PDB file of C-alpha atoms in Angstrom:
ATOM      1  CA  UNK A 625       9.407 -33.857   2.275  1.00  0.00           C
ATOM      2  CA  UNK A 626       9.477 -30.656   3.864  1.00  0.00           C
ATOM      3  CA  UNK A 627       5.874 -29.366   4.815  1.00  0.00           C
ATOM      4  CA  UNK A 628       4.878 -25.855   2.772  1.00  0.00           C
ATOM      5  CA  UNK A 629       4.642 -23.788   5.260  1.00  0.00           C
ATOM      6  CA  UNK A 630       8.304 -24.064   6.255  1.00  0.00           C
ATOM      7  CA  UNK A 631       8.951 -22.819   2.435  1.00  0.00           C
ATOM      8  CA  UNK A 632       6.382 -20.004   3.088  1.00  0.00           C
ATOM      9  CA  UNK A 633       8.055 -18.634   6.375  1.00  0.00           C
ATOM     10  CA  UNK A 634      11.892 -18.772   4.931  1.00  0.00           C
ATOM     11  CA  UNK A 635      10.064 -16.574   1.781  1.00  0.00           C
ATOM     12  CA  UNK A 636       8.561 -14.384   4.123  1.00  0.00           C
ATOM     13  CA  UNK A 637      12.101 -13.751   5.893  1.00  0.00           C
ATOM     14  CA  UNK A 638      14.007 -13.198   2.846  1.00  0.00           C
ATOM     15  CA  UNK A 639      11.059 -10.646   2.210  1.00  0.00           C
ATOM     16  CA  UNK A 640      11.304  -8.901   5.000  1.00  0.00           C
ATOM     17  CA  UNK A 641      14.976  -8.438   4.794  1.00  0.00           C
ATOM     18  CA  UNK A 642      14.537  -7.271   1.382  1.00  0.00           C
ATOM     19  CA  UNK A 643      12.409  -4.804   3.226  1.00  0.00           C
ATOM     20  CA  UNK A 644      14.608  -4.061   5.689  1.00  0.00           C
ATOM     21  CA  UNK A 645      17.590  -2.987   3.133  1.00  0.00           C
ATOM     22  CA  UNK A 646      15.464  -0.975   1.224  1.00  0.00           C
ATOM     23  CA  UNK A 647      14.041   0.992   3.366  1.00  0.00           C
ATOM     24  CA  UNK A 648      17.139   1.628   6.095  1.00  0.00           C
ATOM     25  CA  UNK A 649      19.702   2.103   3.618  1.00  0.00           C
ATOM     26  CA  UNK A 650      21.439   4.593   2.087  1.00  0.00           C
ATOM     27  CA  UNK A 651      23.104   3.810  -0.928  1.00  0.00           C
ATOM     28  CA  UNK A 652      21.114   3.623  -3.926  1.00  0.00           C
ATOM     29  CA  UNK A 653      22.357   0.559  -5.217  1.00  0.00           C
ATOM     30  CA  UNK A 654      21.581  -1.269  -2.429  1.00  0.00           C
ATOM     31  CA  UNK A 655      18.284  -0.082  -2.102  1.00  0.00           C
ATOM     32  CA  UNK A 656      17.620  -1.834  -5.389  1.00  0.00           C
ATOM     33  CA  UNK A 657      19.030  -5.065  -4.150  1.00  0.00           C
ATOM     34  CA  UNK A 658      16.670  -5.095  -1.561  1.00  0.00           C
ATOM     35  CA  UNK A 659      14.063  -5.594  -4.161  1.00  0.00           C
ATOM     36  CA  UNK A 660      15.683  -7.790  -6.235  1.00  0.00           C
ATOM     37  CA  UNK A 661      15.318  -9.644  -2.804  1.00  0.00           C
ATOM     38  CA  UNK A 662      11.629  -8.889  -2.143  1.00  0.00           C
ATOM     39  CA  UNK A 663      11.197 -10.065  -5.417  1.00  0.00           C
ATOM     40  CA  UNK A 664      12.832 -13.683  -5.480  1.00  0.00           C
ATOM     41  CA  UNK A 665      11.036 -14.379  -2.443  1.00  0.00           C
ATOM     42  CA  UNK A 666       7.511 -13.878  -3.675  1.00  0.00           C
ATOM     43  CA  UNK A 667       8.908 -16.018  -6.734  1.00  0.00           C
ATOM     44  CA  UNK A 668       9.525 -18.848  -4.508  1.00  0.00           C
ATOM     45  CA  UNK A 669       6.550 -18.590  -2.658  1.00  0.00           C
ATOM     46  CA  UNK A 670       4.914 -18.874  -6.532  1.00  0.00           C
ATOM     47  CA  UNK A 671       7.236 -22.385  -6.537  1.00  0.00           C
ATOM     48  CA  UNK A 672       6.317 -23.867  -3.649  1.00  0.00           C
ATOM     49  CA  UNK A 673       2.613 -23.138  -3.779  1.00  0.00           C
ATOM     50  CA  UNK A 674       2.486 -24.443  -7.728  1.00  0.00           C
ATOM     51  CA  UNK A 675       4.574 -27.610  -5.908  1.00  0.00           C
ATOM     52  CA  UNK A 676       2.181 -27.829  -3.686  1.00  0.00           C
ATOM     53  CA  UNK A 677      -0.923 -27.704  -5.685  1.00  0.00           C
ATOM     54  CA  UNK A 678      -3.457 -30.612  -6.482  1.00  0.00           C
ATOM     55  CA  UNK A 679      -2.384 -30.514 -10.068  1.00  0.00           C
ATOM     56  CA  UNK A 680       0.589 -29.010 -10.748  1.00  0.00           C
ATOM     57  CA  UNK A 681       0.204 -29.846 -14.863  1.00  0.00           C
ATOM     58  CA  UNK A 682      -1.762 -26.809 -15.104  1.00  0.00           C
ATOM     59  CA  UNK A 683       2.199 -24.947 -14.949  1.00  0.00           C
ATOM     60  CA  UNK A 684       0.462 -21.721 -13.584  1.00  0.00           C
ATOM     61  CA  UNK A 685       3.062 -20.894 -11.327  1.00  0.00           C
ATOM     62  CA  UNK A 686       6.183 -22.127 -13.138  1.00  0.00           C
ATOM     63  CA  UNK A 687       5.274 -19.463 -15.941  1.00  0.00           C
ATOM     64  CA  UNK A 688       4.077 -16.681 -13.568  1.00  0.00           C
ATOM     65  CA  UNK A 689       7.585 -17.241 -11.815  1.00  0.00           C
ATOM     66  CA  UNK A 690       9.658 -17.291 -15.506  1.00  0.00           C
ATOM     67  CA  UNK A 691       7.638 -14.066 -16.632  1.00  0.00           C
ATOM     68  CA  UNK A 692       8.414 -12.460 -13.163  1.00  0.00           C
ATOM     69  CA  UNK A 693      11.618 -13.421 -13.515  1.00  0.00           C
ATOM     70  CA  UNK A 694      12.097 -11.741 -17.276  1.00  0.00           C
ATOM     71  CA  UNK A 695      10.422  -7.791 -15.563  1.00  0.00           C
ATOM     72  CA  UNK A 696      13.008  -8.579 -12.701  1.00  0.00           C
ATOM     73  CA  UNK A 697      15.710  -8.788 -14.968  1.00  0.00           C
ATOM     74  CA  UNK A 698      14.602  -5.576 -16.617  1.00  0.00           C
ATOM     75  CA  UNK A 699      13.706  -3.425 -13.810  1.00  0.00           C
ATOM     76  CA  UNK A 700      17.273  -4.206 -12.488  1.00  0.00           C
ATOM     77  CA  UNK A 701      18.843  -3.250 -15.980  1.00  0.00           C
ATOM     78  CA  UNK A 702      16.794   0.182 -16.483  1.00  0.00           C
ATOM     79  CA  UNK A 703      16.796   0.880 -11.943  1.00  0.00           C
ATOM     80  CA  UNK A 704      20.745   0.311 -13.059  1.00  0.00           C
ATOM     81  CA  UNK A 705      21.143   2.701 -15.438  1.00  0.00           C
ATOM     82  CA  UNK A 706      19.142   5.434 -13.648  1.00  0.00           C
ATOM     83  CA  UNK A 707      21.689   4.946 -10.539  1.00  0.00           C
ATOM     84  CA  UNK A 708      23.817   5.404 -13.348  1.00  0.00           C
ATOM     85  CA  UNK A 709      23.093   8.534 -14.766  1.00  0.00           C
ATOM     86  CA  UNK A 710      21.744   9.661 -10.980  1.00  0.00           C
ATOM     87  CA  UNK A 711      25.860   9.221 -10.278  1.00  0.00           C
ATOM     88  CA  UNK A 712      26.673  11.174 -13.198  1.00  0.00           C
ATOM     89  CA  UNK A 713      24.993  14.322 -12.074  1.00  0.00           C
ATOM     90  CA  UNK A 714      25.332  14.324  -8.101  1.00  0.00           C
ATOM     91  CA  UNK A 715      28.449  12.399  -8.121  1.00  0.00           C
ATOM     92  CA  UNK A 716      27.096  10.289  -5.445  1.00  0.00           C
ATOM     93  CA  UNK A 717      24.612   7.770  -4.737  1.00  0.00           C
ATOM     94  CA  UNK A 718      23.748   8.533  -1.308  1.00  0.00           C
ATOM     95  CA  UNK A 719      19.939   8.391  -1.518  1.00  0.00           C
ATOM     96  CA  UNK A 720      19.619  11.300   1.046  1.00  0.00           C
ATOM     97  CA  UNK A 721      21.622  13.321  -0.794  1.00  0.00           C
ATOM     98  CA  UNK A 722      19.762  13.189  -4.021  1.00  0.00           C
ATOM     99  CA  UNK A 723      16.968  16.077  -2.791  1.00  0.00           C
ATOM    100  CA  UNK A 724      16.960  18.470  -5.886  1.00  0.00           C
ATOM    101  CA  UNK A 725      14.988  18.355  -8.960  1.00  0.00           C
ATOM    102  CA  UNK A 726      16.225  19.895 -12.135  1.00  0.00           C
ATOM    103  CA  UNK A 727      19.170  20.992 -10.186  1.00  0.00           C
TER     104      UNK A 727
ATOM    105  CA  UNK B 673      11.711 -30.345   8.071  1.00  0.00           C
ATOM    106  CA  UNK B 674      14.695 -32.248   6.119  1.00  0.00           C
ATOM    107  CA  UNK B 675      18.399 -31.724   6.596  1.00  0.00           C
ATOM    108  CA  UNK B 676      19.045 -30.156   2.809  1.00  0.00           C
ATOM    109  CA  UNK B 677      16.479 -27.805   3.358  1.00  0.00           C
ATOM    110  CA  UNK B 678      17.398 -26.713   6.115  1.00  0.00           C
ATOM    111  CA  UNK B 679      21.172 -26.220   5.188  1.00  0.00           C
ATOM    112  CA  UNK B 680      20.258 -24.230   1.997  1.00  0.00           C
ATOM    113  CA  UNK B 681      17.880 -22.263   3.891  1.00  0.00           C
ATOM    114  CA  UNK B 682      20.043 -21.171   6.647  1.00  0.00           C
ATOM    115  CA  UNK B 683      22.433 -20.075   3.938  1.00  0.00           C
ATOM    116  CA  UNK B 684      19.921 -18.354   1.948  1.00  0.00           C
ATOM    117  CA  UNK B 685      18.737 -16.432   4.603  1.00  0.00           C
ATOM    118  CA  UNK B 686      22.603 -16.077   6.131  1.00  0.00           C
ATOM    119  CA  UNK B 687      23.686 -14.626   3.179  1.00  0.00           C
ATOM    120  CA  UNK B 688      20.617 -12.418   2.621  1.00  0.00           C
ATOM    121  CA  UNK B 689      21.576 -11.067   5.926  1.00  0.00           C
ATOM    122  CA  UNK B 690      25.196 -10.122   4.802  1.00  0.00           C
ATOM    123  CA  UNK B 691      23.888  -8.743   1.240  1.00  0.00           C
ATOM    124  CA  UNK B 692      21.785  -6.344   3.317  1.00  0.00           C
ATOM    125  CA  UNK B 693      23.862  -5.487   6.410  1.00  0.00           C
ATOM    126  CA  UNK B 694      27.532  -5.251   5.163  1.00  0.00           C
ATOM    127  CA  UNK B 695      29.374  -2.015   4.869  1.00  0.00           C
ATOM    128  CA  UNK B 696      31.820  -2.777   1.778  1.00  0.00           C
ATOM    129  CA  UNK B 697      29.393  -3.195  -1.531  1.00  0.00           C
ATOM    130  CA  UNK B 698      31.532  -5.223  -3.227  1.00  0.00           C
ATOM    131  CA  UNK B 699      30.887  -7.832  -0.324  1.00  0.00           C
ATOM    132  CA  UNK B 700      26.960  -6.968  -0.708  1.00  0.00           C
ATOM    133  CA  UNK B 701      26.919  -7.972  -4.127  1.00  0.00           C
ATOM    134  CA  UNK B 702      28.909 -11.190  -3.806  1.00  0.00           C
ATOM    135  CA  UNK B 703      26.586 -12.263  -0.600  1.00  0.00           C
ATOM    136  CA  UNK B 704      23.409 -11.473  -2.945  1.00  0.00           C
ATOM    137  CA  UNK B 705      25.323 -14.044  -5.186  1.00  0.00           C
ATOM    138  CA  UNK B 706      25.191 -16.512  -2.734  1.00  0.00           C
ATOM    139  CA  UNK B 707      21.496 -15.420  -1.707  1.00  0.00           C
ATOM    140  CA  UNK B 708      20.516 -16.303  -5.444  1.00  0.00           C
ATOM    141  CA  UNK B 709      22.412 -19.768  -5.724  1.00  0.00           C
ATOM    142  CA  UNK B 710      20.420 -20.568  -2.652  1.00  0.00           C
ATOM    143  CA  UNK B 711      17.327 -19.630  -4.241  1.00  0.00           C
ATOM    144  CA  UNK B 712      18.045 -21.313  -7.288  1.00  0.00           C
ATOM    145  CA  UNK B 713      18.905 -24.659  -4.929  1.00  0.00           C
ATOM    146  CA  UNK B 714      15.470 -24.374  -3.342  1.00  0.00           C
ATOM    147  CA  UNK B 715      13.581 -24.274  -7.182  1.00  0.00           C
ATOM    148  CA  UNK B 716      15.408 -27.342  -7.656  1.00  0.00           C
ATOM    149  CA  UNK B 717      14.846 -29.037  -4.532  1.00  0.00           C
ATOM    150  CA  UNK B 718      10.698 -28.047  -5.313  1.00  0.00           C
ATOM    151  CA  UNK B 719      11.233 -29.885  -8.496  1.00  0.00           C
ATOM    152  CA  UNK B 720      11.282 -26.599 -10.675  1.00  0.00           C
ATOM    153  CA  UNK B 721      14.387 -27.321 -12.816  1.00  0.00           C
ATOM    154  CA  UNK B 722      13.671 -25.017 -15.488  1.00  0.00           C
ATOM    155  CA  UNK B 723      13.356 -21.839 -13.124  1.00  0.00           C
ATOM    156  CA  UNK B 724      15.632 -23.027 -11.352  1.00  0.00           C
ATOM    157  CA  UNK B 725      18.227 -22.587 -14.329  1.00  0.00           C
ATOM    158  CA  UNK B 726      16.938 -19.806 -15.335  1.00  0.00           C
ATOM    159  CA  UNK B 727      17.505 -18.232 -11.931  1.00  0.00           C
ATOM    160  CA  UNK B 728      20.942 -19.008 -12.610  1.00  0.00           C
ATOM    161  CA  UNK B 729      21.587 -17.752 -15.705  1.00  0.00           C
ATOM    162  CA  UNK B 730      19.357 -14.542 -15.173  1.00  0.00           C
ATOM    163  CA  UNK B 731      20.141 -13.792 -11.508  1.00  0.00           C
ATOM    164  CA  UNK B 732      23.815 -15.170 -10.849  1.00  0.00           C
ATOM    165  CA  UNK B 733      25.160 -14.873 -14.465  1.00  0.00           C
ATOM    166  CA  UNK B 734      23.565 -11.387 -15.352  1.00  0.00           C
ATOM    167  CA  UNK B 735      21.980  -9.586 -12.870  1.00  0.00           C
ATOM    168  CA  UNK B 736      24.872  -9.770 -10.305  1.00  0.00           C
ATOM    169  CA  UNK B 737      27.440  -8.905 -12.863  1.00  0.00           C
ATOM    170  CA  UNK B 738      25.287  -5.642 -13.675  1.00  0.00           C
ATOM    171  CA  UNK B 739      24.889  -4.858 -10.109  1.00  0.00           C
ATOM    172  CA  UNK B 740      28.827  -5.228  -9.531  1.00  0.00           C
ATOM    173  CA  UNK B 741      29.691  -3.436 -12.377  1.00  0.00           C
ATOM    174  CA  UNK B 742      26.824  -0.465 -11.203  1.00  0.00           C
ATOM    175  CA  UNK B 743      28.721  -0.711  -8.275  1.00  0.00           C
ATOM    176  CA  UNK B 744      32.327   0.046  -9.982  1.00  0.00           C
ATOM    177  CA  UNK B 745      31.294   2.579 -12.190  1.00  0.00           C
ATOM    178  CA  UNK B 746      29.634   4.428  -9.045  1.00  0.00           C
ATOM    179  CA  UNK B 747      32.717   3.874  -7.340  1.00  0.00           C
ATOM    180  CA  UNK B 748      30.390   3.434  -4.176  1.00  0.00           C
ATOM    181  CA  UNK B 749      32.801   0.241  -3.527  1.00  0.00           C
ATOM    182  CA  UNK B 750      34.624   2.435  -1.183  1.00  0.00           C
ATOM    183  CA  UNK B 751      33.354   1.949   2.676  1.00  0.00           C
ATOM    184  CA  UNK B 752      31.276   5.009   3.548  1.00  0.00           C
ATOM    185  CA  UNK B 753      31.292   7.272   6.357  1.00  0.00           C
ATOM    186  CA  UNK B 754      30.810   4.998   9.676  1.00  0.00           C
ATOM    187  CA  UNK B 755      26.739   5.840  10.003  1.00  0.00           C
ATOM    188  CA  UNK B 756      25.882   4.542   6.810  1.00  0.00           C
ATOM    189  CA  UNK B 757      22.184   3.582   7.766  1.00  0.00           C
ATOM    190  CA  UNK B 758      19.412   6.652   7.348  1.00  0.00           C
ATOM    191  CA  UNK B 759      18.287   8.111  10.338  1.00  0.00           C
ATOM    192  CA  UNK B 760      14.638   5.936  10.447  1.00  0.00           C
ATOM    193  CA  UNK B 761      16.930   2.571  10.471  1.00  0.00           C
ATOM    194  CA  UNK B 762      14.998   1.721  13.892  1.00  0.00           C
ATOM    195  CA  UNK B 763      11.460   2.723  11.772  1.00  0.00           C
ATOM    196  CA  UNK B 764      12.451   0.348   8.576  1.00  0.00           C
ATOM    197  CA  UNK B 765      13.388  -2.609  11.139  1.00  0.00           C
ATOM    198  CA  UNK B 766      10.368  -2.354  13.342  1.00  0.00           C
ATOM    199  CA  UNK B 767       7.978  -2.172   9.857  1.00  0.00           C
ATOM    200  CA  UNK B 768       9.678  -5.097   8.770  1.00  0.00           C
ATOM    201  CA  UNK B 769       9.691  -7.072  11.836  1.00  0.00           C
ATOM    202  CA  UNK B 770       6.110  -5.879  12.096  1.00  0.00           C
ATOM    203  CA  UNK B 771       5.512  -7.424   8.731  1.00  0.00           C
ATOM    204  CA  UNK B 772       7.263 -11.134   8.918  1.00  0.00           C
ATOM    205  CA  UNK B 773       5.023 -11.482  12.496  1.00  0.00           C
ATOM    206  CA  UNK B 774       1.847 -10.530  10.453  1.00  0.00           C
ATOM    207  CA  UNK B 775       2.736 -12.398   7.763  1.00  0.00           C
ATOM    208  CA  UNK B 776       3.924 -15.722  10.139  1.00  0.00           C
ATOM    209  CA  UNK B 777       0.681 -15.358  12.020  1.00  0.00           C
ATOM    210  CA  UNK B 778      -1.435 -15.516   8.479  1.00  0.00           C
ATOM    211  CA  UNK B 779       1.021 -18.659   7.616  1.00  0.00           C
ATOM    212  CA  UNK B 780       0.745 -20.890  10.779  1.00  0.00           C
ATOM    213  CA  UNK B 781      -2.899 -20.038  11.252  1.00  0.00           C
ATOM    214  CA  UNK B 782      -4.302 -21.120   7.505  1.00  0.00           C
ATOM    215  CA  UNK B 783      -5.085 -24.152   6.091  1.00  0.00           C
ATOM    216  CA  UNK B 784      -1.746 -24.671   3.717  1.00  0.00           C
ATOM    217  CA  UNK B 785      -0.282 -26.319   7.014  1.00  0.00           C
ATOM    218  CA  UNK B 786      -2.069 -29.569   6.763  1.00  0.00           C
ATOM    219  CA  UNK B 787      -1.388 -29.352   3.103  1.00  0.00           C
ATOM    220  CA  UNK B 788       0.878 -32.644   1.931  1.00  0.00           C
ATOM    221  CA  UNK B 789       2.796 -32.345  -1.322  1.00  0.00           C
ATOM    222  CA  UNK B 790       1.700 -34.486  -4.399  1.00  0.00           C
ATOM    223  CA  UNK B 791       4.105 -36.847  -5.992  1.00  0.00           C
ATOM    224  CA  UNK B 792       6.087 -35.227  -8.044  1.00  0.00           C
ATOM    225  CA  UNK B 793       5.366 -35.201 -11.655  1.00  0.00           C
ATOM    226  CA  UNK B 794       8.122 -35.643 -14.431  1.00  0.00           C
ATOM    227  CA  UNK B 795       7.673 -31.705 -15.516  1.00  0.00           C
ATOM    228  CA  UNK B 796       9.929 -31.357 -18.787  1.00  0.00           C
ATOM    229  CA  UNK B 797      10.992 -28.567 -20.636  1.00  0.00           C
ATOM    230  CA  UNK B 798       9.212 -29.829 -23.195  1.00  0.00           C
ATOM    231  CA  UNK B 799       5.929 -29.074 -21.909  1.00  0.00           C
ATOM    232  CA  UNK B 800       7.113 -25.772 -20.778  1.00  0.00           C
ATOM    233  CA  UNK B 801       8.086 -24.791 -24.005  1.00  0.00           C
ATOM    234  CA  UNK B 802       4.551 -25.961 -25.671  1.00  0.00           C
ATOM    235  CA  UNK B 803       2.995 -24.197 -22.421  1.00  0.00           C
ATOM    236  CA  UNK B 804       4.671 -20.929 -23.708  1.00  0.00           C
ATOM    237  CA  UNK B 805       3.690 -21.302 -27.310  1.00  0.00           C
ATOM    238  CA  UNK B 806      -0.040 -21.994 -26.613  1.00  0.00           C
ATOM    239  CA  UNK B 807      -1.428 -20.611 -24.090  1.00  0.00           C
ATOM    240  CA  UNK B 808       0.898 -17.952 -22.823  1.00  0.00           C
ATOM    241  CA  UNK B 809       2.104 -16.910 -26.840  1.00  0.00           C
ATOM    242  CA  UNK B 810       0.689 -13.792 -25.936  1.00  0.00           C
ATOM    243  CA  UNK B 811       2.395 -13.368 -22.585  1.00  0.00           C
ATOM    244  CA  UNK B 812       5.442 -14.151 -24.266  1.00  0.00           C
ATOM    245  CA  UNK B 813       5.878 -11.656 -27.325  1.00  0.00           C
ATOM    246  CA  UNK B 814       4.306  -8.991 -24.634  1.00  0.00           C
ATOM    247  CA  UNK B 815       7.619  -9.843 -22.535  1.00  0.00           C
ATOM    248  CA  UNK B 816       9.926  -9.882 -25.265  1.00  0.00           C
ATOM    249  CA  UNK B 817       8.611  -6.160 -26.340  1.00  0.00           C
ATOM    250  CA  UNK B 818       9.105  -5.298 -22.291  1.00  0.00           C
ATOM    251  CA  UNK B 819      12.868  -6.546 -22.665  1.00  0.00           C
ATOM    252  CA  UNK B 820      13.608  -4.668 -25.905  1.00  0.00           C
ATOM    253  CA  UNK B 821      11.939  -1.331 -24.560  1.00  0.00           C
ATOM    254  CA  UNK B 822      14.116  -1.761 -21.194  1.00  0.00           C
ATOM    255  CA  UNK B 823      17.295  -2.623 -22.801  1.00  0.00           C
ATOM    256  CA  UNK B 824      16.521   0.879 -25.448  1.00  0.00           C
ATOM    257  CA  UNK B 825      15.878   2.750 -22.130  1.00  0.00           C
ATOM    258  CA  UNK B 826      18.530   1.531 -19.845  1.00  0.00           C
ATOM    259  CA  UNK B 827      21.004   2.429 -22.980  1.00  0.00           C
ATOM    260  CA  UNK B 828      19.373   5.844 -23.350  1.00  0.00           C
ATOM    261  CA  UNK B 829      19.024   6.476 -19.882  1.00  0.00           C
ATOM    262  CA  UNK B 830      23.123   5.757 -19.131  1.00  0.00           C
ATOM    263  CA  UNK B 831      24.214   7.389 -21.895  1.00  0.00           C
ATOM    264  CA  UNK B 832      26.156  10.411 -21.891  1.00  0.00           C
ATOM    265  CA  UNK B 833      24.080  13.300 -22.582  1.00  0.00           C
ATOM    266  CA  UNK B 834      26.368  15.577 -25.300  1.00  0.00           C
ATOM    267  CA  UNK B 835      23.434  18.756 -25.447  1.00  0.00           C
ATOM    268  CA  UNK B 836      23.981  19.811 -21.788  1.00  0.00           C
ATOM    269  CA  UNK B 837      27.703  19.529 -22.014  1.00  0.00           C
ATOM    270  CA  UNK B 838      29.453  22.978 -22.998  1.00  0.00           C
TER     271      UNK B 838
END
């Protein structure tokens, strides 16, 4: 069986290059995959420690992971939408070109 | 360290890589696909079936489909101008490399590395399911509000707004 802390640094890598695509690039889209990343790794670390746990009947994990799962899944559909409508008024998605307010 | 997990991980993290370093979006997207199958393969392989399938459905049967089609409609699926990485790209890299050492120090150095995994228990969906209608009932209608409100919003926000127009 593979030790935990080998599931712990691959979750901390896909983490950081979540972090790295959200904050280095441009396009908006792709800023919000970068946290869609961030996101599934802290759900696996939320795996492997409930995997890992003395008594893994208590399920804590499994259902902190599902309900993280369910706000990921909604954060994606609204951040879509608001690239959406961001597109529909600058006709771009460049983040660094999106500088106005009520423009 | 076993030979599955390290094949799955090495694709995980290979793919992660591509999702978050390609130039075309279209390839982004489908390399996140992979990312999430790989993810999925790991909640499996951690004896998680039930997230594990639910990563599937959620993450490679909806989410990626909504980020391709974001991706259409913004017709961002063109490449982009050769310098397609903000000005701080050297800033965001050394933060995150910053962060992964901090965070590998705090792994190696705690006491989760003499920690030895229990036999696995025969987790059904059954219990799951009783799980969610017990003691996280409350949870559970609170999310299913959450998803209603989103979907309203994400409909809203998207639409086309008529007043403004001429």
């Amino acid at each position: 069986m593979t030790p935990l802390h080998h599931y712990l640094l691959l979750s901390a890598l896909l983490f950081c290059i979540g972090l790295v695509g959200a904050l280095t690039r441009r396009n908006a889209i792709l800023v919000l995959i970068g946290i869609e990343l961030m996101l599934n790794a802290a759900n696996l670390n939320f795996i492997a420690f409930w995997r890992y746990s003395p008594n893994p009947e208590a399920l804590h994990g499994v259902m902190f992971v599902i309900f993280a799962i369910a706000i990921a899944a909604a954060e994606a559909a609204v951040g879509l939408a608001l690239i959406i409508a961001i597109y529909r008024h600058y006709k771009t998605t460049n983040l660094d070109q999106v500088d106005s307010m009520k423009g | 360290m076993t030979l599955p997990f390290a094949i799955i991980a090495g694709l995980t993290v290979g793919s992660a890589i591509a999702a978050m370093s390609l130039r075309n979006l279209v390839h982004c997207a489908l390399s996140l696909v992979v990312t999430f199958a790989g993810l999925a393969a790991l909640f499996l392989q951690l004896n998680a079936q039930f997230v594990g399938f639910a990563q599937v459905l959620v993450y490679v049967g909806a989410v990626a489909i909504l980020i391709v089609f974001a991706i259409l409609l913004t017709r961002s699926a063109e490449p982009g101008p050769p310098a397609s990485m903000t000005t701080g790209a050297g800033w965001g890299i050394g933060i995150a490399v910053a962060a992964f050492l901090a965070m590998a120090g705090a792994v190696t150095s705690s006491v989760v590395m003499q920690r030895t995994a229990p036999p696995p228990s025969d987790l059904t969906v059954r219990a799951i399911g009783h799980k969610l209608m017990t003691d996280y009932v409350l949870p559970l209608e609170v999310i299913g509000l959450l998803l209603t409100a989103a979907m309203i919003g994400a409909v809203i926000i998207a639409m086309q707004e008529r007043k403004s127009k001429p």
